[in-house]
Tab-separated table of C-alpha atoms and ligand atoms in Angstrom:
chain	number	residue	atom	x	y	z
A	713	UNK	CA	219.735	-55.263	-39.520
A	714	UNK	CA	220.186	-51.490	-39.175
A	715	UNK	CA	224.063	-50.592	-38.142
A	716	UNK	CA	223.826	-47.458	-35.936
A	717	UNK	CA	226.571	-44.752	-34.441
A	718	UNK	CA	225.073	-42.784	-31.229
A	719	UNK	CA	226.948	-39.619	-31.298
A	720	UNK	CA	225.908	-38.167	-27.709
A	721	UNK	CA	224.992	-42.020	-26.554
A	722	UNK	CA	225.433	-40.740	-22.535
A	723	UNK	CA	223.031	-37.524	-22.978
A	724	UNK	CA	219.639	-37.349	-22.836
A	725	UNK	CA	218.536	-38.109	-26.320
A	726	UNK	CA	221.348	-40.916	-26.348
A	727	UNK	CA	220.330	-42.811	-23.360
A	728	UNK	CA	216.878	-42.954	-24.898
A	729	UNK	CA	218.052	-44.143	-28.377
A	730	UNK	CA	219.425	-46.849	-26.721
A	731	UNK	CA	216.703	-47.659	-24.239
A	732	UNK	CA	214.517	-47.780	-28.000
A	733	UNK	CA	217.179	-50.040	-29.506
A	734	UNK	CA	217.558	-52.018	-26.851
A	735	UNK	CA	213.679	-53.377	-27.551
A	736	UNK	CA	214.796	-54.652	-30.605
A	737	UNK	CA	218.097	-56.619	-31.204
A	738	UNK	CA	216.647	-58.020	-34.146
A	739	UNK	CA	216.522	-54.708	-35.550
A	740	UNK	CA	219.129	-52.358	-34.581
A	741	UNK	CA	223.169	-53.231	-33.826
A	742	UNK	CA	225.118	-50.716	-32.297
A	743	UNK	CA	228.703	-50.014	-34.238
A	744	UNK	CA	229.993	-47.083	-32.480
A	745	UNK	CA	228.976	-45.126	-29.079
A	746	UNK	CA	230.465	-41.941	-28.325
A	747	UNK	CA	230.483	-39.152	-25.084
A	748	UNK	CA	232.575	-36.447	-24.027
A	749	UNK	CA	234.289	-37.654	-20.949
A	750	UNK	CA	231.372	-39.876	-18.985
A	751	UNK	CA	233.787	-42.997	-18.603
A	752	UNK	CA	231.435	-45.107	-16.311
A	753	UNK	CA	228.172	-44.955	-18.267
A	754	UNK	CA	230.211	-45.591	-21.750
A	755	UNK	CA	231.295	-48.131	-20.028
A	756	UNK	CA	228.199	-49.986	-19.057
A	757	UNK	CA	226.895	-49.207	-22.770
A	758	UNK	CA	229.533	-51.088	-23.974
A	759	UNK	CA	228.948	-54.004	-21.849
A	760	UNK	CA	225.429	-53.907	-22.923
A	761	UNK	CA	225.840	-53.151	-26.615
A	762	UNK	CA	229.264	-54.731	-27.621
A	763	UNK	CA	229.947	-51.765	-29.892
A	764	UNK	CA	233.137	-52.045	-32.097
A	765	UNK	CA	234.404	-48.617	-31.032
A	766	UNK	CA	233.621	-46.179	-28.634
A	767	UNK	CA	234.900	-42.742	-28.580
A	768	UNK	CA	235.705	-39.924	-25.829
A	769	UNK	CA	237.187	-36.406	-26.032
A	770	UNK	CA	240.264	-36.680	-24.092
A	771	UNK	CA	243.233	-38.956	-23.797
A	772	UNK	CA	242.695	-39.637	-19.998
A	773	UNK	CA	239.092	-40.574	-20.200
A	774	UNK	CA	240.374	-42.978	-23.154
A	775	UNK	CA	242.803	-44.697	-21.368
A	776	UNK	CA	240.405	-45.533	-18.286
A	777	UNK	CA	237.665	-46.688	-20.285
A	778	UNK	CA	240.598	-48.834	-22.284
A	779	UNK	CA	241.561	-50.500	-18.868
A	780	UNK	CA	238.285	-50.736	-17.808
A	781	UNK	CA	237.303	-52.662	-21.011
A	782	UNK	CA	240.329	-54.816	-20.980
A	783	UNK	CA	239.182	-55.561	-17.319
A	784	UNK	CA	236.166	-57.002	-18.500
A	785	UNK	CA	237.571	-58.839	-21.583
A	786	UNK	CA	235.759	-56.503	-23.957
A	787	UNK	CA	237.065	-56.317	-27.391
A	788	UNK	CA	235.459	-52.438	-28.154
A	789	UNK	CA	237.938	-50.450	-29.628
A	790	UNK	CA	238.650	-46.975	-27.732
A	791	UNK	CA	239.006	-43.982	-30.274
A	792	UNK	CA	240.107	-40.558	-28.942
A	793	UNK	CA	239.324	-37.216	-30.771
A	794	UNK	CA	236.877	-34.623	-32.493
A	795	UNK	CA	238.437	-36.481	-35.560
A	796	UNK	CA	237.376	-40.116	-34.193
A	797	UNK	CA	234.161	-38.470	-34.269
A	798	UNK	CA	233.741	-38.611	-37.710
A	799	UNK	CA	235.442	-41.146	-38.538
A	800	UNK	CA	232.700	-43.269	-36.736
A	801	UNK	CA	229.927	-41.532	-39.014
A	802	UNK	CA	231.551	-42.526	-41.987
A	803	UNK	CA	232.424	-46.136	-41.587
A	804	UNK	CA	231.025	-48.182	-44.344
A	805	UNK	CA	228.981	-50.505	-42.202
A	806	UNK	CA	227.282	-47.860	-40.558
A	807	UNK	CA	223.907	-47.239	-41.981
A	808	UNK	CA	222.361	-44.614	-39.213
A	809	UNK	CA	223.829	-41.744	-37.237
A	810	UNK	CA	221.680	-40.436	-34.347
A	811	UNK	CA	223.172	-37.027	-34.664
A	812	UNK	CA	222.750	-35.969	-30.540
A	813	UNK	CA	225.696	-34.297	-29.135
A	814	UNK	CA	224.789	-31.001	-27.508
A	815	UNK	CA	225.855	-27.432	-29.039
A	816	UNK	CA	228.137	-26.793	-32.212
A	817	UNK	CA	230.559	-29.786	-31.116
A	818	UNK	CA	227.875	-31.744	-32.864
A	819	UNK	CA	228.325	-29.591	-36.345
A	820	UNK	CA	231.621	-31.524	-37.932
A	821	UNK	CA	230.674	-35.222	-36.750
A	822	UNK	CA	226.745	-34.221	-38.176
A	823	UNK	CA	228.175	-32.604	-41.559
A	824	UNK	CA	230.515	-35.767	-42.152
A	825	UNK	CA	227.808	-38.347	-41.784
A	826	UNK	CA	225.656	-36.081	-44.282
A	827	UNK	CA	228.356	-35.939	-46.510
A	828	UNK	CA	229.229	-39.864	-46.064
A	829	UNK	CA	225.094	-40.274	-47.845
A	830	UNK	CA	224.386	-41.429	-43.841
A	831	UNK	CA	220.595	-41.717	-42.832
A	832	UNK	CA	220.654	-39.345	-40.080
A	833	UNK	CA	218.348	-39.099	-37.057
A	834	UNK	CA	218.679	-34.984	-36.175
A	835	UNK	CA	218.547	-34.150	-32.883
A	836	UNK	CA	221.455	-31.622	-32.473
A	837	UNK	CA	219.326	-28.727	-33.985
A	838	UNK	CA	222.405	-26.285	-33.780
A	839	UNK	CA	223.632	-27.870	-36.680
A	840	UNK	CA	221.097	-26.460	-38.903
A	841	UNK	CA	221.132	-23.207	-36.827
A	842	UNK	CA	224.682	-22.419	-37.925
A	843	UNK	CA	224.925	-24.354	-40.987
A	844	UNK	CA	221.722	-24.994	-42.482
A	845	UNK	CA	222.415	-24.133	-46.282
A	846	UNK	CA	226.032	-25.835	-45.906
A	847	UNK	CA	224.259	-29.085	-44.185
A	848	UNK	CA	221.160	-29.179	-46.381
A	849	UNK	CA	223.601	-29.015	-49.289
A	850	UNK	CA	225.268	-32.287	-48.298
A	851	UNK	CA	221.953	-33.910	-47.621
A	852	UNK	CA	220.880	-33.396	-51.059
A	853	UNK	CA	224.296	-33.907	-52.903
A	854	UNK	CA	225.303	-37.226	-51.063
A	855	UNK	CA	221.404	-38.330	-51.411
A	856	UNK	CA	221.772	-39.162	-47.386
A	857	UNK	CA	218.354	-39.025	-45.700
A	858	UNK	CA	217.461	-36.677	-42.814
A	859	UNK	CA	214.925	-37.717	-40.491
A	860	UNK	CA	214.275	-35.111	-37.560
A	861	UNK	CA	214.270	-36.287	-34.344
A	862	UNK	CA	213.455	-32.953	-32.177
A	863	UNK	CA	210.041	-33.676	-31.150
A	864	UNK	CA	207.991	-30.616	-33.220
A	865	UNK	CA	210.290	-31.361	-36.268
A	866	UNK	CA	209.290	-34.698	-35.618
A	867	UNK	CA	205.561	-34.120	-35.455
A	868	UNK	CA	205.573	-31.397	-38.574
A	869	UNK	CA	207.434	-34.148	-40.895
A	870	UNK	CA	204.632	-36.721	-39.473
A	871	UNK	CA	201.771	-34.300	-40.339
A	872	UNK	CA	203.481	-33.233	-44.011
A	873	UNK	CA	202.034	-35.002	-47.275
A	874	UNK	CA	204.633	-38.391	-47.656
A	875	UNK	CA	207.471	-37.379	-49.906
A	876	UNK	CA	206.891	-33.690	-49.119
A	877	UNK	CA	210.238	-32.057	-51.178
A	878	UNK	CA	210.795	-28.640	-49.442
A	879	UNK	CA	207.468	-26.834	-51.667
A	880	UNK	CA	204.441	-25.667	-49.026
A	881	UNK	CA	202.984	-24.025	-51.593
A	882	UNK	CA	202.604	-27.287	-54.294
A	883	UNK	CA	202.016	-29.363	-50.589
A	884	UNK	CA	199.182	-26.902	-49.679
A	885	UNK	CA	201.112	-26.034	-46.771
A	886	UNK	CA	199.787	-22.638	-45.373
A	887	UNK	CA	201.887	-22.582	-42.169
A	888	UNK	CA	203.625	-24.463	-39.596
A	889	UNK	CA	202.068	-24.463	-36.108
A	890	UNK	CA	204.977	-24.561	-33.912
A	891	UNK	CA	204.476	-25.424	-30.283
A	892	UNK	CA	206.592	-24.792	-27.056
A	893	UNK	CA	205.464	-25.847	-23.411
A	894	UNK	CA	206.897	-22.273	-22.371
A	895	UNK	CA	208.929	-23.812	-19.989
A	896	UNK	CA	209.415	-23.696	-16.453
A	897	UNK	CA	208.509	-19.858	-15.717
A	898	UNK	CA	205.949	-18.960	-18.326
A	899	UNK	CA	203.678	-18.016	-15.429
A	900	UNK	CA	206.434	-16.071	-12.909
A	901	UNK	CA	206.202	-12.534	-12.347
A	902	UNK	CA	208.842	-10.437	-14.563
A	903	UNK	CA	210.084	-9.206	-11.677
A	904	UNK	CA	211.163	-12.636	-10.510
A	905	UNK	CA	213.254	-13.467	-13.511
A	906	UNK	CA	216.510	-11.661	-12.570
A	907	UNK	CA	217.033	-14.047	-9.480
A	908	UNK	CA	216.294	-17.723	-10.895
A	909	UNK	CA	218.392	-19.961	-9.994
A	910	UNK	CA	220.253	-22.578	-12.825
A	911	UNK	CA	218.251	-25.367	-10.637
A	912	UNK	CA	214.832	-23.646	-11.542
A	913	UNK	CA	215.812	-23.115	-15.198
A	914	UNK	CA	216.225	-26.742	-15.509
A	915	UNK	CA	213.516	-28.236	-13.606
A	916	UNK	CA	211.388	-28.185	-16.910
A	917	UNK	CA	207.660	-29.046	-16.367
A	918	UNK	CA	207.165	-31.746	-18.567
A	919	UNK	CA	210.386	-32.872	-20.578
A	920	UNK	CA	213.578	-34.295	-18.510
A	921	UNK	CA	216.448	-33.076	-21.129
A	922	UNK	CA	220.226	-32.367	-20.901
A	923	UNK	CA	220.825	-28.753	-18.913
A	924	UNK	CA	221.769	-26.646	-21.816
A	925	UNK	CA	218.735	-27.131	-23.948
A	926	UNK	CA	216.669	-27.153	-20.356
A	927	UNK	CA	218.025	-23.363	-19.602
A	928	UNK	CA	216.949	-22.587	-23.610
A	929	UNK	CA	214.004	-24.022	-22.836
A	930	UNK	CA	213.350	-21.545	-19.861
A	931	UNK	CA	214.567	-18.452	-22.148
A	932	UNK	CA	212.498	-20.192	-24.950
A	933	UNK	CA	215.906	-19.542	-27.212
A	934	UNK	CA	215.091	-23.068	-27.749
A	935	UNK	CA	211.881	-22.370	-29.749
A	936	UNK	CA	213.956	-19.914	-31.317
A	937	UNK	CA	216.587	-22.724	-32.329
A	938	UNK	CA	213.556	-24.521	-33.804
A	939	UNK	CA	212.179	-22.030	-35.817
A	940	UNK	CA	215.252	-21.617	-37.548
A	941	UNK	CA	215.483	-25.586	-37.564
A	942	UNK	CA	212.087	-25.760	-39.484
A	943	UNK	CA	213.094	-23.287	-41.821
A	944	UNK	CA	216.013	-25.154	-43.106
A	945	UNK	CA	214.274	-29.150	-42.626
A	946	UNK	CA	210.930	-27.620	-44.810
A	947	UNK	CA	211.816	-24.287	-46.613
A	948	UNK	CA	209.691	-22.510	-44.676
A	949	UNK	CA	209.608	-18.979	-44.345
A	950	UNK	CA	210.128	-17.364	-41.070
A	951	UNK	CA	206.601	-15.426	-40.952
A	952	UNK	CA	205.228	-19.290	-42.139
A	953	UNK	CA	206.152	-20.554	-38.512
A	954	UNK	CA	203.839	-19.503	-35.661
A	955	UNK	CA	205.185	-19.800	-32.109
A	956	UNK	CA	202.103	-21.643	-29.719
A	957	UNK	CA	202.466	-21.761	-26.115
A	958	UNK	CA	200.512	-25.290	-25.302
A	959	UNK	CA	201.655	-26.286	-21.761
A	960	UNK	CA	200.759	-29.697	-21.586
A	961	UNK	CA	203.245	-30.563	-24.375
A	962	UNK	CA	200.718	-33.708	-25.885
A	963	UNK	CA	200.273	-31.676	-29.269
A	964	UNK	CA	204.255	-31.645	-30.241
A	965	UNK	CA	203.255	-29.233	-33.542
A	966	UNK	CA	200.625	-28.717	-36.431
A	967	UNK	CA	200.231	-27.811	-39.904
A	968	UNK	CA	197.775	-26.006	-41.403
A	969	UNK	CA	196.176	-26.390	-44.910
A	970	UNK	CA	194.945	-24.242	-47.550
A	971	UNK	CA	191.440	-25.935	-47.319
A	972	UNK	CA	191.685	-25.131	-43.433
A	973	UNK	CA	192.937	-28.638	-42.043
A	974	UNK	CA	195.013	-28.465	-39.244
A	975	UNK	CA	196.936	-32.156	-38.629
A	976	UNK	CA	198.597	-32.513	-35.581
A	977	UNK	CA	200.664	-35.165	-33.720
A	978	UNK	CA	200.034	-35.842	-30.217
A	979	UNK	CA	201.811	-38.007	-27.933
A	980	UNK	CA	203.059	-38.296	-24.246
A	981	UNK	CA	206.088	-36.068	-23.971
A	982	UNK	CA	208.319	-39.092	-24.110
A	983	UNK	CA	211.235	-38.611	-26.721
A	984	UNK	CA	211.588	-42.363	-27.224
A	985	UNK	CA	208.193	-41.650	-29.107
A	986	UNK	CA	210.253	-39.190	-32.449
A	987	UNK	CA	213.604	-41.954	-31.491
A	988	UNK	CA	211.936	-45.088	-32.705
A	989	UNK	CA	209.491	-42.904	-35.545
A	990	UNK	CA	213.231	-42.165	-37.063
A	991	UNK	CA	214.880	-45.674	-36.433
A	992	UNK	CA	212.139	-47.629	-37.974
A	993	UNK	CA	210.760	-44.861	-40.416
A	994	UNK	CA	208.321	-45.562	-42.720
A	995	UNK	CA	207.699	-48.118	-40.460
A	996	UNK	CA	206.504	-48.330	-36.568
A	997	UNK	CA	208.015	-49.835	-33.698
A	998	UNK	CA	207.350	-50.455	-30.226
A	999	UNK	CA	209.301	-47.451	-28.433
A	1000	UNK	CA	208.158	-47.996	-24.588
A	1001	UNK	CA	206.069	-44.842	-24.736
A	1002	UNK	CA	202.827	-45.205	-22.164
A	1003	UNK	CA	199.723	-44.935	-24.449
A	1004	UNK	CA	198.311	-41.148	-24.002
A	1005	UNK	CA	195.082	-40.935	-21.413
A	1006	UNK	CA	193.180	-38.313	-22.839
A	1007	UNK	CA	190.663	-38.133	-20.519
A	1008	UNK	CA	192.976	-37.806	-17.750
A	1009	UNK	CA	194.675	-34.784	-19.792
A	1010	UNK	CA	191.009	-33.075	-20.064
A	1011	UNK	CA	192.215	-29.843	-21.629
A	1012	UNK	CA	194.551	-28.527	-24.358
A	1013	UNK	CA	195.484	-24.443	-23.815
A	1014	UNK	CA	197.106	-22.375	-26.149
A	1015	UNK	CA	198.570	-19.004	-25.957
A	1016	UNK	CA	200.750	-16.374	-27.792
A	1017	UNK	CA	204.151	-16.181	-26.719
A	1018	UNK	CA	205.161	-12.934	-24.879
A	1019	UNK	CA	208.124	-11.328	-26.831
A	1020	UNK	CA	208.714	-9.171	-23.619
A	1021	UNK	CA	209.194	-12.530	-21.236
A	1022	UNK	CA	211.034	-14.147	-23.559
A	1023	UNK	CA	213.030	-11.798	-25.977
A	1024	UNK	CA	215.108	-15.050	-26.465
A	1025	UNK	CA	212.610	-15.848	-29.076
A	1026	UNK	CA	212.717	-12.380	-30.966
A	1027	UNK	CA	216.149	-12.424	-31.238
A	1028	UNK	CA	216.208	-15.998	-32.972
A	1029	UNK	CA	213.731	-14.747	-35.660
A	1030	UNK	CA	215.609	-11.502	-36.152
A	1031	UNK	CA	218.511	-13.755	-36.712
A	1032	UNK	CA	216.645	-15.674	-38.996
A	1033	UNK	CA	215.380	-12.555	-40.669
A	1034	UNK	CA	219.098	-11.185	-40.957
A	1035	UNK	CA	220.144	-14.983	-42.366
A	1036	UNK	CA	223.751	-15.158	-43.488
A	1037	UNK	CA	225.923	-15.625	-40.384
A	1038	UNK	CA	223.830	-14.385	-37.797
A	1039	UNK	CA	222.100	-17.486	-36.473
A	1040	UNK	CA	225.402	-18.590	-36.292
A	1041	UNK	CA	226.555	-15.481	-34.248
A	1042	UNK	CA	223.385	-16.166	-31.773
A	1043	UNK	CA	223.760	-19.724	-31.435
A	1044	UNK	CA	227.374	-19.275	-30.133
A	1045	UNK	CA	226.528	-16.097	-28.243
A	1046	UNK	CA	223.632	-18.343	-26.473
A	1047	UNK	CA	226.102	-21.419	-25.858
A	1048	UNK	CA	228.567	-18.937	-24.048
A	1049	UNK	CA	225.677	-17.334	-21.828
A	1050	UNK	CA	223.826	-20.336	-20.785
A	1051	UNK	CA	227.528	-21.966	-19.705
A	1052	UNK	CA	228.235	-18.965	-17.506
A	1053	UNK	CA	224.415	-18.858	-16.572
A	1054	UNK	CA	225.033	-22.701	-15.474
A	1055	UNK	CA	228.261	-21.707	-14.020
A	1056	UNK	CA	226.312	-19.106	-11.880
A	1057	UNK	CA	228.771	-16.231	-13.490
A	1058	UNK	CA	225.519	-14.430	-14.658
A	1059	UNK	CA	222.270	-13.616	-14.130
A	1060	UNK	CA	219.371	-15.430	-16.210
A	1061	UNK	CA	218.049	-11.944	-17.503
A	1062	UNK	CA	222.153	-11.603	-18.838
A	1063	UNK	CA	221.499	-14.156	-21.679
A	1064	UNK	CA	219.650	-12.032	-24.216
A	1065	UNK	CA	221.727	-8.977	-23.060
A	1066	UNK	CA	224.802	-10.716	-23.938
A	1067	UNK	CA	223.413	-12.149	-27.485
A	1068	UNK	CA	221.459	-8.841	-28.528
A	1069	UNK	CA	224.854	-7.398	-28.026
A	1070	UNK	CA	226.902	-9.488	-29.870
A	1071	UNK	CA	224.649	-9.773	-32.147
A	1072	UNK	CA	224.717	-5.672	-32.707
A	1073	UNK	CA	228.881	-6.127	-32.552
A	1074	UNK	CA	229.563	-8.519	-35.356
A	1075	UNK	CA	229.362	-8.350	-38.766
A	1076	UNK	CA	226.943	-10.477	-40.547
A	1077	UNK	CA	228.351	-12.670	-44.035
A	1078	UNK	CA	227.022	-14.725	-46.117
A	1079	UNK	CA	227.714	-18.152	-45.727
A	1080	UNK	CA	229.618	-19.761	-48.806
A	1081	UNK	CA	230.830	-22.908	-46.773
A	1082	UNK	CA	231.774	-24.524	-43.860
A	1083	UNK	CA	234.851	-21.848	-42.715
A	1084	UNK	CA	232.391	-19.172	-43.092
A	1085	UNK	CA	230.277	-20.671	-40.196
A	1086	UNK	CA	233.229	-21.226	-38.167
A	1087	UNK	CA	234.325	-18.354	-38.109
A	1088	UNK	CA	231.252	-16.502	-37.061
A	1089	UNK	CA	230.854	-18.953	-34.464
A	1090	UNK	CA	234.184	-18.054	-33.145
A	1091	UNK	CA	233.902	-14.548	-33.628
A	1092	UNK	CA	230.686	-15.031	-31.200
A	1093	UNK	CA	232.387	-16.707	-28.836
A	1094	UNK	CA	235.340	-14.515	-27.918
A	1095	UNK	CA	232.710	-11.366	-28.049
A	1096	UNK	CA	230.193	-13.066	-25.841
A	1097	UNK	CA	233.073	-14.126	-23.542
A	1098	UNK	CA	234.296	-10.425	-23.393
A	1099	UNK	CA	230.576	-9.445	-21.925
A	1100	UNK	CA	231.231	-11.998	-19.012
A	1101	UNK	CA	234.074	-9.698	-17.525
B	728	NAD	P1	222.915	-33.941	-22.975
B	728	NAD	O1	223.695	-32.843	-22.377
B	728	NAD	O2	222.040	-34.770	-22.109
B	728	NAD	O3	223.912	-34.950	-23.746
B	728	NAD	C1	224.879	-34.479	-24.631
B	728	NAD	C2	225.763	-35.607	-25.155
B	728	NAD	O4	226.779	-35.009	-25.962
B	728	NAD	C3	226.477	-36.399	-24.061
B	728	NAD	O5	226.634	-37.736	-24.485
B	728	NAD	C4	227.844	-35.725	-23.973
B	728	NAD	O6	228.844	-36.598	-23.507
B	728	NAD	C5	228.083	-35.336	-25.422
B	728	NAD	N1	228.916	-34.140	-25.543
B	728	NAD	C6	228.790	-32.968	-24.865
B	728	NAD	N2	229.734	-32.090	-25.243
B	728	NAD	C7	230.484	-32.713	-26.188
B	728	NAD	C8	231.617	-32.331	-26.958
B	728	NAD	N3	232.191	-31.115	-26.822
B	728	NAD	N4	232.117	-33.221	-27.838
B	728	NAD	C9	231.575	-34.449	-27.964
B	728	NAD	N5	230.502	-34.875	-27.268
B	728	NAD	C10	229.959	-34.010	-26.383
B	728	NAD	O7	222.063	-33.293	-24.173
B	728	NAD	P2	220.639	-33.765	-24.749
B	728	NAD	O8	219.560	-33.148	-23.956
B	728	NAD	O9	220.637	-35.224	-24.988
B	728	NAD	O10	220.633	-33.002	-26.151
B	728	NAD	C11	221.408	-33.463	-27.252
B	728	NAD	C12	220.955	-32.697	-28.503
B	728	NAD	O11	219.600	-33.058	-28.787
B	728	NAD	C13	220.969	-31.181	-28.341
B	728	NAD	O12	221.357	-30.595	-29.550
B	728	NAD	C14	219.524	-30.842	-28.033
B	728	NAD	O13	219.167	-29.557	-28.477
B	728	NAD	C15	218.795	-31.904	-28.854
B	728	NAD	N6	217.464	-32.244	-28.329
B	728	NAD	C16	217.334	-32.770	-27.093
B	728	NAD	C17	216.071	-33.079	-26.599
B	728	NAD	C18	215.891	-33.715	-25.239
B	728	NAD	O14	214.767	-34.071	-24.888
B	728	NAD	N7	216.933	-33.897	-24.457
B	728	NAD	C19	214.931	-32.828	-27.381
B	728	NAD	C20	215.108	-32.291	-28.650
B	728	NAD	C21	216.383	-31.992	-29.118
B	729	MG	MG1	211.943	-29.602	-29.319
C-alpha cells in the first residue's frame, strides 16, 4: 500500500490523481488532501477518501469544512495553514506527495517533502523554475525520488535510458525535443492578440487545465516554464532543448540520439496517462486513459515556434540563459500579469511587457539558498504590481 498527500487535490492535476487512485484501493490510500479555500469539493473528497487530515488556507474555510465533517460523522482532521502544508508532506506514514498546487505557493510544501526523502510526483513546475538548484539539492541529499508528472517531462524521463543520472553526453543524449500544442491562438492574426479575452486564453484546444497555466499556455510562457523545468529534472543545457509546435498534442516530447534515434511518447492528451506512470512507476497501471486511434488522428504537424507571437518563450530562455535569480524574477513577474490578465486589469499583449520590464529592473543574484529565491520572487512581485497602475 502506497500512503499518498495530494497537495492541490481540488485543481486540475488533483482531481485527476484521485480519479487514478480511485481505480485502485488496493494500491493507493489517501493520508492527507489539501486546497486553498474550495470547502465543498474537499468535502466530498473526504467522504470518498477518508483522509486523516485535510488542509485549507484560511481559518473560515477550516471551520466550515470542520462542521461539515462533524455533520457527516467524519473523523478527518482539519489543519489550517501554509505551515499545515508541510507538515502533511512530512508525516512519517506518507510515502508519496503529488506536488500540484498552482504557482510559487507550491515551492515550501514541494521543498519540505524533498527534504523529508518523499517520492514526489512534480507537477508544480514553478518549483524548479525558482528553485531548481535549491530543490534538486534536497532531492539528492535526502535520497527522495522525483518523478515528473508534467506531461513532456513525463514523456522525456519515459524515452531516457532507465537509471539515466543527469549525464546526456555518457546517455547519448543529443537533445531534448520539447513539444507545445501552441495553444489556443497559434493561428490568430497578430493583430488580434491585443483584444483576447481571459475566456479565449483558456479555452485551450486540446488540454482542460487550471486557468493560470491555461493563459501560459496561450502566451506559451508555459513552454518557457518547461524548458527551464527540463533543464533542472535532466541537466540539460538550454540550447539542448528545442521548442516543437505539434498541435495535436499525441507526441508529449522526444529525444534524440547520437546514432540518430528519436524515441518519443505518444498518448491521448489525458493527464491521468503521466498521474498513474508516476504512482505506479516502474510499474503500469490502469489510468482510465481511452486507447489512442491513430488512424482517426491521420497526421502529426510540426512547426518552429514564432519568437515574435510568443515572446513569452524568449524571455523564459533568456532567463534561463541569465540563471541565478532571474527565472525566479520571471516566474513571479508572470504570476502577477496573468492574475491581472484574469482579473481583466490588462491586456493579454501586457504580460511580456510587464515581465521584460521587470526583468530589465531587478538585479539578478545568485542563488545560495532558499531566502535568496524568496526574495527575488518578492522583489518581482511588488515591481510587476507597480506596472499594473
Ligand atoms: P488548478 O488551478 O486547477 O488547481 C490548483 C490547486 O492548488 C487547487 O487545489 C487549489 O485549491 C490549490 N491552490 C491554489 N492556490 C493555492 C495557495 N495559495 N495555497 C495552497 N493551495 C493553493 O491548477 P492545475 O491546472 O491543477 O495545476 C497545478 C500545477 O500543475 C501547476 O503548477 C501547473 O503548472 C501544473 N501542471 C498542470 C497541468 C494540467 O493539465 N492542469 C499539466 C502540467 C502541469
Ligand atoms: Mg506540460
Amino acid at each position: 500500500m502506497q500512503n499518498l498527500t495530494v497537495l492541490g487535490s481540488t485543481g486540475s492535476i488533483g482531481t485527476s490523481t484521485l480519479d487514478v487512485v480511485a481505480r485502485h484501493p488496493d494500491k493507493y490510500q489517501i493520508i492527507a488532501l489539501t486546497a486553498h479555500r474550495q470547502v465543498d469539493l474537499l468535502f466530498r473528497q473526504c467522504q470518498q477518501f477518508k483522509p486523516r487530515f485535510a488542509v485549507l488556507l484560511d481559518n473560515n474555510s477550516a471551520a466550515q469544512l470542520r462542521a461539515l465533517l462533524c455533520d457527516a460523522g467524519l473523523k478527518t482532521e482539519v489543519l489550517c495553514g501554509v505551515d499545515a502544508l508541510e507538515a502533511v508532506c512530512i508525516l512519517p506514514e506518507v510515502d508519496t506527495v503529488m506536488a500540484a498546487i498552482v504557482g510559487a505557493a507550491g515551492l515550501r510544501p514541494t521543498l519540505a517533502a524533498a527534504r523529508a526523502g518523499k517520492k514526489i510526483l512534480l507537477a508544480n513546475k514553478e518549483t524548479l523554475v525558482m528553485a531548481g538548484n535549491v530543490f534538486m539539492d534536497a532531492v539528492r541529499t535526502s535520497g527522495a525520488s522525483l518523478l515528473p508528472i508534467d506531461s513532456e517531462h513525463n514523456a522525456i524521463f519515459q524515452a531516457l535510458p532507465q537509471g539515466y543520472e543527469g549525464d546526456m553526453a555518457e546517455a547519448g543524449v543529443k537533445r531534448i525535443l520539447l513539444t507545445a500544442s501552441g495553444g489556443p491562438f497559434r493561428t490568430l492574426p497578430l493583430d488580434a492578440l491585443h483584444s483576447v479575452t481571459p475566456d479565449q486564453a483558456c479555452s485551450h484546444p486540446n488540454w482542460v487545465m487550471g486557468r493560470k497555466i491555461s493563459v501560459d499556455s496561450a502566451s506559451m510562457m508555459n513552454k518557457g516554464l518547461e524548458v527551464i523545468e527540463a533543464h533542472w529534472l535532466f541537466n540539460a543545457a538550454a540550447d539542448d532543448i528545442q521548442v516543437v509546435i505539434h498541435p495535436q498534442s499525441v507526441i508529449h516530447s522526444l529525444v534524440e540520439y547520437v546514432d540518430g534515434s528519436v524515441i518519443a511518447q505518444l498518448g491521448n492528451p489525458d493527464m491521468r496517462t503521466p498521474i498513474a506512470y508516476g504512482l505506479a512507476y516502474p510499474e503500469r497501471i490502469d489510468s482510465g486513459v481511452g486507447a489512442l486511434d491513430l488512424f482517426k488522428i491521420a497526421t502529426l504537424n510540426f512547426e518552429k515556434p514564432d519568437f515574435l507571437r510568443f515572446p513569452c518563450l524568449a524571455l523564459a530562455y533568456q532567463a534561463l540563459h541569465t540563471a541565478g535569480t532571474a527565472p525566479a524574477i520571471l516566474n513571479a513577474a508572470n504570476e502577477v500579469a496573468v492574475a491581472a490578465f484574469l482579473e481583466r486589469r490588462i491586456s493579454f499583449l501586457a504580460i511580456p511587457r510587464i515581465i521584460e520590464t521587470v526583468l530589465s529592473r531587478l538585479p539578478v543574484c545568485t542563488v545560495n539558498g532558499l531566502e535568496d529565491v524568496l526574495e527575488a520572487d518578492e522583489q518581482a512581485r511588488l515591481c510587476a504590481e507597480q506596472q499594473l497602475v
